[in-house]
mmCIF file of C-alpha atoms and ligand atoms in Angstrom:
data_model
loop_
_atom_site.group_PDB
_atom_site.id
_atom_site.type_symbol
_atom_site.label_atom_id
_atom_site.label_comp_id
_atom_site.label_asym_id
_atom_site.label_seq_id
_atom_site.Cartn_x
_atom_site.Cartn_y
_atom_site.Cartn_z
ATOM 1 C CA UNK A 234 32.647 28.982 -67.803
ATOM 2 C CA UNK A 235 31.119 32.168 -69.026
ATOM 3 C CA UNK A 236 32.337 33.851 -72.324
ATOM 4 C CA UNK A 237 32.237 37.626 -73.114
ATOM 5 C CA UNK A 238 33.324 39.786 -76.103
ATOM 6 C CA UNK A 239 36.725 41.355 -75.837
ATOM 7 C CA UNK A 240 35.577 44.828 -77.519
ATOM 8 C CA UNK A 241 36.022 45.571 -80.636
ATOM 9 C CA UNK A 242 38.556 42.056 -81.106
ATOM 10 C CA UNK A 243 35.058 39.660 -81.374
ATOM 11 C CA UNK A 244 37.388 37.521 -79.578
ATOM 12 C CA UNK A 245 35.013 35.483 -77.412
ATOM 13 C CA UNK A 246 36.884 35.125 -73.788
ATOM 14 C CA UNK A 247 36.474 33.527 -70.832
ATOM 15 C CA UNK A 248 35.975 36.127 -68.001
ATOM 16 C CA UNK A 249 38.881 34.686 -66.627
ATOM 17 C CA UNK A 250 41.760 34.388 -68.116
ATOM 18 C CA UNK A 251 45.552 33.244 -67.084
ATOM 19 C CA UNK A 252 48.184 36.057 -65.970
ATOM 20 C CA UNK A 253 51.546 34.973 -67.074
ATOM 21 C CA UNK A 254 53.977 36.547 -64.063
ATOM 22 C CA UNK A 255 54.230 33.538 -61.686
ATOM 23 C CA UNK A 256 54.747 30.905 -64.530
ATOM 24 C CA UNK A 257 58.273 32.311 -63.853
ATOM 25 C CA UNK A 258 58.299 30.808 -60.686
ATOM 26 C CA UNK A 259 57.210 27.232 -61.777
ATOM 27 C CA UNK A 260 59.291 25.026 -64.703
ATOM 28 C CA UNK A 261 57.983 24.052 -68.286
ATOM 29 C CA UNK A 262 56.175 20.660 -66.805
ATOM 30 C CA UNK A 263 54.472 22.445 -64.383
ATOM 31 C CA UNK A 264 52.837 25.038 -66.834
ATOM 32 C CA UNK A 265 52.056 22.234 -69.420
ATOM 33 C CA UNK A 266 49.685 20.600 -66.142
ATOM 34 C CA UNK A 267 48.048 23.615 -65.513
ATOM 35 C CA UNK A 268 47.624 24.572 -68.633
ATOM 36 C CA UNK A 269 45.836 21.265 -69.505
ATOM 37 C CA UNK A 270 43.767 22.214 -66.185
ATOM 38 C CA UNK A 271 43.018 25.812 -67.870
ATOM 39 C CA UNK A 272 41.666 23.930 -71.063
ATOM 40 C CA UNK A 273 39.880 21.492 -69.582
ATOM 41 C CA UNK A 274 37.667 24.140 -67.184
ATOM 42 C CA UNK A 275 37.003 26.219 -70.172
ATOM 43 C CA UNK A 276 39.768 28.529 -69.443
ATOM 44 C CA UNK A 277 41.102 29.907 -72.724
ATOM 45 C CA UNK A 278 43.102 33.287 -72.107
ATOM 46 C CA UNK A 279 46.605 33.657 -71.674
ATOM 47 C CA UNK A 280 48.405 36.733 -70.859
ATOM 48 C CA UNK A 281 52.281 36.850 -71.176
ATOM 49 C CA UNK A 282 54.833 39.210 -71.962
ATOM 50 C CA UNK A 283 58.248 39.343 -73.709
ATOM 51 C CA UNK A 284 59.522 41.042 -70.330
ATOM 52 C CA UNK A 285 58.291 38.158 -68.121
ATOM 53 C CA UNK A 286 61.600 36.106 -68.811
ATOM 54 C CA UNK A 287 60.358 32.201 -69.703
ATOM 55 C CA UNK A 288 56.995 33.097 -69.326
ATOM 56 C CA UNK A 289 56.039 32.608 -73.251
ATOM 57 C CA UNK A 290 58.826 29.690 -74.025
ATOM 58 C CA UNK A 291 57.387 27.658 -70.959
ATOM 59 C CA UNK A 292 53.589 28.805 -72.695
ATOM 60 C CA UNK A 293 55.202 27.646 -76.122
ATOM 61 C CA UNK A 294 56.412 24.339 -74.815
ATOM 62 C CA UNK A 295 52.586 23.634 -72.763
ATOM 63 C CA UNK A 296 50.863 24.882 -75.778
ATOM 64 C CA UNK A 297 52.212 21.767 -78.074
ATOM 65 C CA UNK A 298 48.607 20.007 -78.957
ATOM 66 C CA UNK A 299 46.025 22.163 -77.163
ATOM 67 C CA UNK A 300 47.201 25.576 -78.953
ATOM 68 C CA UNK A 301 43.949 26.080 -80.773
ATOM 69 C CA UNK A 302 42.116 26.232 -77.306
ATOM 70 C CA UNK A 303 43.720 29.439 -76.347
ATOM 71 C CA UNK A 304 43.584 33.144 -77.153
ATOM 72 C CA UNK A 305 47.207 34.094 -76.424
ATOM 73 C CA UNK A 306 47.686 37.881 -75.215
ATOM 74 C CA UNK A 307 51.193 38.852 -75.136
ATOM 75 C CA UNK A 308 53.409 42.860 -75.290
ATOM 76 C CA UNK A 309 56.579 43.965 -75.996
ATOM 77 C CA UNK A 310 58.120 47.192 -74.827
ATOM 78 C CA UNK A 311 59.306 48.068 -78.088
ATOM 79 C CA UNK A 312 59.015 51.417 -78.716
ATOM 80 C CA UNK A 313 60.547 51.938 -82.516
ATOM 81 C CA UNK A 314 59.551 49.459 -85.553
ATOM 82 C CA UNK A 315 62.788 47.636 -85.848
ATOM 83 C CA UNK A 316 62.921 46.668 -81.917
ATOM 84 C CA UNK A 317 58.830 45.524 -82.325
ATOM 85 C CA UNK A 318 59.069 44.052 -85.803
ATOM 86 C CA UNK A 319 62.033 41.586 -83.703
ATOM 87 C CA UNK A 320 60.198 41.135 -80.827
ATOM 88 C CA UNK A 321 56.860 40.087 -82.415
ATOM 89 C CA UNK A 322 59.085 36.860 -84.325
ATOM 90 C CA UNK A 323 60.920 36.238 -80.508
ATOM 91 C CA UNK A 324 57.022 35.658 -79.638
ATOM 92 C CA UNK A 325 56.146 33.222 -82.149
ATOM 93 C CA UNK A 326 59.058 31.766 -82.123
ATOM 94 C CA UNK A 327 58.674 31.142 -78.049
ATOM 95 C CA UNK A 328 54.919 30.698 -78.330
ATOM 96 C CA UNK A 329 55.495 27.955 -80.797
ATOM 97 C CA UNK A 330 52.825 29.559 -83.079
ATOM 98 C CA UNK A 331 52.718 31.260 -86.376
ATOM 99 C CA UNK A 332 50.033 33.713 -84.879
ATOM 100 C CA UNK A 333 49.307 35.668 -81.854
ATOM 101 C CA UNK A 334 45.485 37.196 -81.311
ATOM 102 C CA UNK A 335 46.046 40.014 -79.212
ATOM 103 C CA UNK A 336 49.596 41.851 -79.462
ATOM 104 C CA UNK A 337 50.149 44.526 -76.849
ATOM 105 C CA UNK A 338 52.259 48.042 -76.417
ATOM 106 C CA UNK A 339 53.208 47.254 -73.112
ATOM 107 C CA UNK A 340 52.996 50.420 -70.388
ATOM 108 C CA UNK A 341 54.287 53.226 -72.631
ATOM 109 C CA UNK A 342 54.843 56.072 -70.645
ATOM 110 C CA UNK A 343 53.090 59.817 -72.780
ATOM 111 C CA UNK A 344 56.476 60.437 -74.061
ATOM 112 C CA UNK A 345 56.886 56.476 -75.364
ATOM 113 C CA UNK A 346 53.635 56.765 -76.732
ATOM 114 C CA UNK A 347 54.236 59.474 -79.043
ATOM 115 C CA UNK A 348 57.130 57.392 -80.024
ATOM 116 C CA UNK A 349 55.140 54.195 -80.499
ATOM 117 C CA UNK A 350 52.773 56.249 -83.402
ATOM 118 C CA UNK A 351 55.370 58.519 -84.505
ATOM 119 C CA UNK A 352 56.797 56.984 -87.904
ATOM 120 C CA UNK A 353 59.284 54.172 -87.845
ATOM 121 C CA UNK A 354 57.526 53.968 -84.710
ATOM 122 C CA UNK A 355 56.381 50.249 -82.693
ATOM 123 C CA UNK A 356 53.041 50.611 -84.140
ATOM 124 C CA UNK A 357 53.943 50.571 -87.774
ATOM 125 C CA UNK A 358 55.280 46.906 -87.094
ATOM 126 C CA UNK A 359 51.906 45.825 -85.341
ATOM 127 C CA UNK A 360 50.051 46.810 -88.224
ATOM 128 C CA UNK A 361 52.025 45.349 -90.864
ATOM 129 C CA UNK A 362 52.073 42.088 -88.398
ATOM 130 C CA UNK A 363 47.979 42.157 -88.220
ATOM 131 C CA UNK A 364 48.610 42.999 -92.384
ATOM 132 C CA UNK A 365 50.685 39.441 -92.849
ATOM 133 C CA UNK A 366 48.339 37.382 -90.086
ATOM 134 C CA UNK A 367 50.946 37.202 -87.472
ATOM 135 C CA UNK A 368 49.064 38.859 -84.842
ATOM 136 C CA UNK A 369 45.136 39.329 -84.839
ATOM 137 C CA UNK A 370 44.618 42.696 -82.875
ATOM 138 C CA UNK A 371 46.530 45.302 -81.098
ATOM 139 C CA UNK A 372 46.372 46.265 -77.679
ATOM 140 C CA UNK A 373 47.553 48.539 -74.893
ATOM 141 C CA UNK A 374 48.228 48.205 -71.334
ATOM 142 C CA UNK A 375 49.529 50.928 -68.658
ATOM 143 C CA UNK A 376 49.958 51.813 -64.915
ATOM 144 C CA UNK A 377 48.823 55.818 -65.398
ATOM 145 C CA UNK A 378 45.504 57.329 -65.372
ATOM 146 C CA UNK A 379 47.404 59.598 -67.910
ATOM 147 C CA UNK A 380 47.905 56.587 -70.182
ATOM 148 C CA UNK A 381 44.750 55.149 -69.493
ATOM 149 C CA UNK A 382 42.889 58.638 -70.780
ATOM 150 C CA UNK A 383 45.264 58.876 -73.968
ATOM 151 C CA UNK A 384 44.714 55.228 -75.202
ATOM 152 C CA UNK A 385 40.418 55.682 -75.087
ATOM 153 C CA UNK A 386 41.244 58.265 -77.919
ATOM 154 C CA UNK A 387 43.356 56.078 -79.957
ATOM 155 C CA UNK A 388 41.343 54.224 -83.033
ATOM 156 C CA UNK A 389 44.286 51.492 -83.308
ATOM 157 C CA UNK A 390 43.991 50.690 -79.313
ATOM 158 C CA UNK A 391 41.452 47.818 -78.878
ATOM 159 C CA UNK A 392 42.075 46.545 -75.964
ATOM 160 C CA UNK A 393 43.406 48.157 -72.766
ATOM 161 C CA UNK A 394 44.879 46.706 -69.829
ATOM 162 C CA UNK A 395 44.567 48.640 -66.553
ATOM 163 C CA UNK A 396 44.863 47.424 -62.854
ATOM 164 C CA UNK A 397 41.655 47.649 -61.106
ATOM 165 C CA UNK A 398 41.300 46.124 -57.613
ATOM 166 C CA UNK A 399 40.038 46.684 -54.112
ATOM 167 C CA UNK A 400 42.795 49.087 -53.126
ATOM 168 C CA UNK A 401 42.934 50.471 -56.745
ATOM 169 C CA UNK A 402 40.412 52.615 -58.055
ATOM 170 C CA UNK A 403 41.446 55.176 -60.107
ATOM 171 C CA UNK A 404 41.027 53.734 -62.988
ATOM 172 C CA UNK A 405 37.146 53.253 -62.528
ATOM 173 C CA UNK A 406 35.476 55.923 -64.390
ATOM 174 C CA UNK A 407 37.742 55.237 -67.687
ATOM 175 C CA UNK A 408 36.915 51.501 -67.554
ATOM 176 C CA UNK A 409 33.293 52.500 -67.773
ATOM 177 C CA UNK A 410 34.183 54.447 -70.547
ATOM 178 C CA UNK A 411 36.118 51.275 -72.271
ATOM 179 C CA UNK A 412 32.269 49.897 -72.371
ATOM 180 C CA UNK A 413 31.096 52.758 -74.872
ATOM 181 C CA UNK A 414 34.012 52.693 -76.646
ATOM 182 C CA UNK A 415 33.756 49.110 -77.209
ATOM 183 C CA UNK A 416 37.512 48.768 -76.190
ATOM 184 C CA UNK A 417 37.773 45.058 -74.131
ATOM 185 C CA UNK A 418 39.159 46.014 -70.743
ATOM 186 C CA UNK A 419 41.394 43.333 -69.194
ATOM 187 C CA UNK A 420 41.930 44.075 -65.557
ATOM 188 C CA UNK A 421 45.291 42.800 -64.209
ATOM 189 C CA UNK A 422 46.611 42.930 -60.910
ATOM 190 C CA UNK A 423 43.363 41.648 -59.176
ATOM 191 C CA UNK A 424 44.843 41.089 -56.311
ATOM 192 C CA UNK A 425 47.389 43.663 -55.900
ATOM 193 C CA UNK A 426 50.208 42.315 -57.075
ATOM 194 C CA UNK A 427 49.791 39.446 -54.196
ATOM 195 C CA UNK A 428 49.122 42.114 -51.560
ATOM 196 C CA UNK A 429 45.311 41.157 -51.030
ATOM 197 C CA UNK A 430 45.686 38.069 -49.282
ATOM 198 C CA UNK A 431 42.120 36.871 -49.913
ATOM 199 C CA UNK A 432 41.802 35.686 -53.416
ATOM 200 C CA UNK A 433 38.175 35.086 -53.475
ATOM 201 C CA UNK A 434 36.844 38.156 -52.063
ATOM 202 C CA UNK A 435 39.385 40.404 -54.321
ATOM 203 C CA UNK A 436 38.237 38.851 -57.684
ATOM 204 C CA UNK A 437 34.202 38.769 -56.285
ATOM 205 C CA UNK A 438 35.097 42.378 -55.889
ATOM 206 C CA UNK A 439 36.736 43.325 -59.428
ATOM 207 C CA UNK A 440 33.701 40.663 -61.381
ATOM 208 C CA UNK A 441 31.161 42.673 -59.529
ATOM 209 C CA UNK A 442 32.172 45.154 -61.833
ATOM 210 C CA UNK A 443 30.606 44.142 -64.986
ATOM 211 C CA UNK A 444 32.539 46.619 -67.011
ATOM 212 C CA UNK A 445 35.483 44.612 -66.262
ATOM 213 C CA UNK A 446 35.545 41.931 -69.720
ATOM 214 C CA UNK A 447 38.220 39.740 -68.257
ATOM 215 C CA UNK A 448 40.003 39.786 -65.788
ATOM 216 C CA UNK A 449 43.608 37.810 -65.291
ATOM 217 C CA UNK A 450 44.831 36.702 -61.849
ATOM 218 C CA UNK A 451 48.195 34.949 -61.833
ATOM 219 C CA UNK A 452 47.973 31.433 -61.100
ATOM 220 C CA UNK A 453 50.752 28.896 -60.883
ATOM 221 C CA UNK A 454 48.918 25.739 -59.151
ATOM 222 C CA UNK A 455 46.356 24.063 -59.485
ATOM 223 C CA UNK A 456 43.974 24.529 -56.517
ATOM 224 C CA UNK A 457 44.775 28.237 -57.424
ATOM 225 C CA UNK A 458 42.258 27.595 -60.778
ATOM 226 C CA UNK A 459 39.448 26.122 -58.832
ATOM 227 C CA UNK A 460 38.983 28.527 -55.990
ATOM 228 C CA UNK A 461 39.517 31.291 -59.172
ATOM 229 C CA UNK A 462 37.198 30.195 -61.401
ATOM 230 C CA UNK A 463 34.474 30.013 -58.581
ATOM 231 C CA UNK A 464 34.851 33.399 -57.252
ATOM 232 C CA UNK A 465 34.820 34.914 -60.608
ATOM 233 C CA UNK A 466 31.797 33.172 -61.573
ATOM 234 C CA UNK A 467 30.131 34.110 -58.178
ATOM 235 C CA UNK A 468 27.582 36.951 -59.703
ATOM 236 C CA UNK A 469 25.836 37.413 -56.362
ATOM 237 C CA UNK A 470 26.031 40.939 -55.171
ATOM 238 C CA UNK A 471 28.773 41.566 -52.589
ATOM 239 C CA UNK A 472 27.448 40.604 -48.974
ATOM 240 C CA UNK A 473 27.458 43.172 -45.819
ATOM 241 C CA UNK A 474 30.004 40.789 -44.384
ATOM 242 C CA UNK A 475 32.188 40.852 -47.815
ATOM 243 C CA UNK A 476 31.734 45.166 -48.177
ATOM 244 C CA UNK A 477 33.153 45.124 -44.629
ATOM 245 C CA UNK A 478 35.719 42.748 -45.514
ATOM 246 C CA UNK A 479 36.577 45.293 -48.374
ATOM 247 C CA UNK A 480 36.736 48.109 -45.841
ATOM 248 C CA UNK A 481 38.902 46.096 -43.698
ATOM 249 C CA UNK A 482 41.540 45.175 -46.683
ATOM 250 C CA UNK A 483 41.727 49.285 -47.531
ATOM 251 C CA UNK A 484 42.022 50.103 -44.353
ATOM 252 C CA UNK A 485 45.256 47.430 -43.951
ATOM 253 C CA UNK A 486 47.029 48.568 -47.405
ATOM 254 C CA UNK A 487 45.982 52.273 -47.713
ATOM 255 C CA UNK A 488 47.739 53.417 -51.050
ATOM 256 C CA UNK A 489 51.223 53.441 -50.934
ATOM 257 C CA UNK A 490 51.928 49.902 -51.381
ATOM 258 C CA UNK A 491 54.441 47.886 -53.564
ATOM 259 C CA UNK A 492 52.131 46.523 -56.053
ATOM 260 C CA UNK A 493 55.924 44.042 -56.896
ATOM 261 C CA UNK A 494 56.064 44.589 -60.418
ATOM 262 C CA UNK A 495 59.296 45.051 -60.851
ATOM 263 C CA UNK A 496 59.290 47.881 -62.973
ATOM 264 C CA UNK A 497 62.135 50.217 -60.109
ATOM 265 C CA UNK A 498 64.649 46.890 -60.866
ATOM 266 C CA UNK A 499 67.700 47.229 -61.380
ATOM 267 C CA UNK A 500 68.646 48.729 -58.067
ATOM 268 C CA UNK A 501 72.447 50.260 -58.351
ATOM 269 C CA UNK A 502 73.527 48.862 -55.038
ATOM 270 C CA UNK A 503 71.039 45.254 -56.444
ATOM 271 C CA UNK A 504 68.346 45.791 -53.315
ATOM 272 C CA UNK A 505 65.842 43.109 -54.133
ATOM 273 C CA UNK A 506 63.103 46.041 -53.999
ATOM 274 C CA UNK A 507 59.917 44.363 -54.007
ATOM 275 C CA UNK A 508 61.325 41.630 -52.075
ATOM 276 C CA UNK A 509 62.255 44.152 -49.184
ATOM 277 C CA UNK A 510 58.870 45.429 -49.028
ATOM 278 C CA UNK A 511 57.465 41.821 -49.567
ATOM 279 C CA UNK A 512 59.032 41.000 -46.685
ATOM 280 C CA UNK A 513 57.958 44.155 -44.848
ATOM 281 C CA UNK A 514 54.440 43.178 -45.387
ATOM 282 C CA UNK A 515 54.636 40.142 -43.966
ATOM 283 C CA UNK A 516 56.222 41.293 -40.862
ATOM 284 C CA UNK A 517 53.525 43.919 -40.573
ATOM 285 C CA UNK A 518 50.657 42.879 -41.665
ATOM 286 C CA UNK A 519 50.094 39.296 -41.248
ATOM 287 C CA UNK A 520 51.451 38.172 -38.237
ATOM 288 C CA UNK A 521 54.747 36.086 -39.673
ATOM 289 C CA UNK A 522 57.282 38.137 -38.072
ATOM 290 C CA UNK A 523 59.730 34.997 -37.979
ATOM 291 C CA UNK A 524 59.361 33.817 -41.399
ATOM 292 C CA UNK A 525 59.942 37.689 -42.679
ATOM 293 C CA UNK A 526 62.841 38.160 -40.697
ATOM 294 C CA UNK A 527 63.793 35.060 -41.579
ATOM 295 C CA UNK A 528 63.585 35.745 -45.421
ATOM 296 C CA UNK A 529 64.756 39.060 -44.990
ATOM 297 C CA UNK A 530 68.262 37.613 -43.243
ATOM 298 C CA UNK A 531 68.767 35.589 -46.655
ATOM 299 C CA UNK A 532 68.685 38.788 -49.031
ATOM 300 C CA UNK A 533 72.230 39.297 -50.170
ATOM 301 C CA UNK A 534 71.987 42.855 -49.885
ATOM 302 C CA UNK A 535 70.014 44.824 -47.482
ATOM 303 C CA UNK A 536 67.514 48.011 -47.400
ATOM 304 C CA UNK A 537 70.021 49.662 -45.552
ATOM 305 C CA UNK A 538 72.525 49.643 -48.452
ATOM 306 C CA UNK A 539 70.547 51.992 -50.450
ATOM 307 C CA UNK A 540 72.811 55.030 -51.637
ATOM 308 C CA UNK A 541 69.596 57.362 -52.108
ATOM 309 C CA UNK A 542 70.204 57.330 -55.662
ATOM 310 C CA UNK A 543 66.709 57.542 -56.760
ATOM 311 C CA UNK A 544 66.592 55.653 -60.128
ATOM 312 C CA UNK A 545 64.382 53.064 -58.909
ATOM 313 C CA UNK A 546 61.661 56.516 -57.842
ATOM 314 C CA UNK A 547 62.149 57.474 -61.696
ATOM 315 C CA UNK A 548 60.692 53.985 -62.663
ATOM 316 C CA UNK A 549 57.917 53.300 -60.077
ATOM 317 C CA UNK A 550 54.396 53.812 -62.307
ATOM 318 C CA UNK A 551 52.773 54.329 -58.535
ATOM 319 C CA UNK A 552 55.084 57.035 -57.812
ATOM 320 C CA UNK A 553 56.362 55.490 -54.395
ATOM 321 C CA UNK A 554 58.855 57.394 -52.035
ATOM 322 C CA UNK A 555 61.330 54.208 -52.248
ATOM 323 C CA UNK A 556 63.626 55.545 -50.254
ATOM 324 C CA UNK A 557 61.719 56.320 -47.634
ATOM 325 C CA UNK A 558 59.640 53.276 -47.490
ATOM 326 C CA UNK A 559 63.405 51.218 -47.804
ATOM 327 C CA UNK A 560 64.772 53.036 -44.754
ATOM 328 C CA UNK A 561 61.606 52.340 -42.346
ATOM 329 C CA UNK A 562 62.106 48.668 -43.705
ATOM 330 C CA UNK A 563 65.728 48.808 -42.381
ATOM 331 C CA UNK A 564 64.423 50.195 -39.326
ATOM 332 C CA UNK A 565 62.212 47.728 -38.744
ATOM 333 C CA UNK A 566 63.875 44.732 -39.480
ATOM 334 C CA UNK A 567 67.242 46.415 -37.934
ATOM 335 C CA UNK A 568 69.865 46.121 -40.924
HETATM 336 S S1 SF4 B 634 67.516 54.845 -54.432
HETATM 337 FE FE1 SF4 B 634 68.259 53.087 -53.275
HETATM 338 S S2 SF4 B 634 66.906 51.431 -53.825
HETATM 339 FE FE2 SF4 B 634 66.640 53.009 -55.386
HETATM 340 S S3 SF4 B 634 68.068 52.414 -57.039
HETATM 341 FE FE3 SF4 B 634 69.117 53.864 -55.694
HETATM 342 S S4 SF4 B 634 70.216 52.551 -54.243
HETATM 343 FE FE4 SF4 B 634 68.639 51.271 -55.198
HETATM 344 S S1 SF4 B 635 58.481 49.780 -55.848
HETATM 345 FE FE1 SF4 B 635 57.095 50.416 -57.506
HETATM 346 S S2 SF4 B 635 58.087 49.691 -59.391
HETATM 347 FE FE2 SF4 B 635 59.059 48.639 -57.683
HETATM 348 S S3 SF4 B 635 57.972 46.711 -57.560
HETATM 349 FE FE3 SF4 B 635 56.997 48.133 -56.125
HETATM 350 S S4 SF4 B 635 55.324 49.088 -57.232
HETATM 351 FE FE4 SF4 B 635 56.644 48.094 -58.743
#
């Protein structure tokens, strides 16, 4: 494994670290095996969140015995002191842990982050935290450019995570900034939220970026770690066959893309959003029209139901047309 700095934290990382999303999809057992895996291949970040429902209590519960061999990274989205201040002791309580090394204000929108510094705002209960020893550093991580621009300014912010990938690169010229600034920038979505199919060639693309300090692709199995962990290490230039490979993957996703993190949920009518559009993908764009429509049939409630509200458009950090995309869907998979 290869170690790096994150930034101004000293924390020595490995350049690939563990996203925390699909955990949810696996049970406590399963994340204790793969986090023994993690550990034993030199793995030793983990990324979690209070929003990523049992992510940190099935951490907490794999953790027991091998916790000194991680750097845990988790966020809140706490906005005022109180709300953070509870949410940092729901962490170590879940974590198992009486300290966290990397605590993070989790996608603040501009607004939110005036909040966040504004008095009795979040970050007076990260600092007192860091002040006590419950947490070691403080981070941020967003969706906007905006964000993104606002947090390099910030002399509290030591860490920012951004997502960075093949189809995603407007965050490019900032993370090269992260370098000067000595910020640690942890790319996540690596693979688009799942959209890239090809796992290797979308983290060989985001490690050819040595700006990127670590970078944090979801993994729930096993073989996921192994395949990882080689095409991260994999500091070869990008081939002529790979760049057109790249080309090919744009080409297929263009921009306006469900990246499925969940952020439109809840739907009023309770359209499974990101499923829909999972779905849709799958019908489109890799040839498993049965299993898709086959999925699709299962959803309780369908694209078509959508009442045009527009909520979930108020909550999308990409800025999708939702509605739109959700009536083509119904179109295409006729209901
Ligand atoms: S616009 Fe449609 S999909 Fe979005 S919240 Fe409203 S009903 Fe749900
Ligand atoms: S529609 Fe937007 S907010 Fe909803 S899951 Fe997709 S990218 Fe995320």
């Amino acid at each position: 494994m290869e170690y790096v700095t994150l930034g101004k934290t000293g924390l020595r990382v490995s350049r690939m670290g563990l996203g925390g999303i699909p955990i949810q999809k696996i049970d406590a057992e399963g994340t204790k095996t793969l986090l023994h895996k993690l550990a034993d291949r030199g793995v030793n970040y983990i990324d979690t969140a209070r929003g990523y429902t049992v992510s940190e209590e099935y951490l907490g519960y794999a953790l027991e015995g091998i916790r000194d061999r991680f750097i845990i990274a988790t966020k809140s989205m706490a906005r005022t002191k109180e709300a953070m201040a509870e949410d940092i002791e729901k962490s170590l309580h879940n974590l198992r842990t009486d300290h966290i090394e990397l605590y993070q204000v989790h996608n603040p929108s501009m607004e939110q982050l005036d909040q966040v510094q504004a008095a009795g705002g979040a970050l007076e209960a990260l600092q007192e935290a860091r002040a006590a020893g419950k947490i070691g550093h403080i981070g941020l991580t967003a969706h906007s450019v905006e964000v993104f621009a606002r947090a390099l300014e910030l002399d509290w912010v030591e860490t920012i995570m951004f997502p960075y990938n093949i189809v995603e690169s407007q965050g490019e010229e900032l993370i090269s900034k992260c370098e000067e600034k000595n910020i640690g920038f942890i790319d996540m979505k690596p693979l688009a939220g799942g959209a890239i199919e090809n796992g290797t060639l979308a983290l060989r693309y985001v490690c050819s970026n040595k700006n990127v300090t670590i970078v944090i692709p979801g993994m729930a199995e096993e073989k996921e770690i192994e395949e990882n962990i080689k095409a991260c290490l994999d500091d070869s230039p990008l081939s002529e066959k790979e760049l057109e490979e790249v080309q090919e993957v744009r080409n297929q996703l263009g921009t306006n893309f469900c990246r499925r993190c969940n952020y439109c949920a809840p739907c009023s009518v309770g359209i499974d959003i990101s499923g829909v559009f999972l779905f849709a993908g799958y019908l489109n764009r890799y040839g498993l029209g049965d299993w898709a429509r086959n999925r699709y049939s299962s959803l309780a409630v369908k694209a078509s139901a959508c009442i045009e509200c527009g909520k979930c458009e108020t909550r999308c950090p990409y800025h999708l047309p939702i509605r739109e995309m959700l009536k083509e869907c119904a179109q295409q998979f006729g209901e």
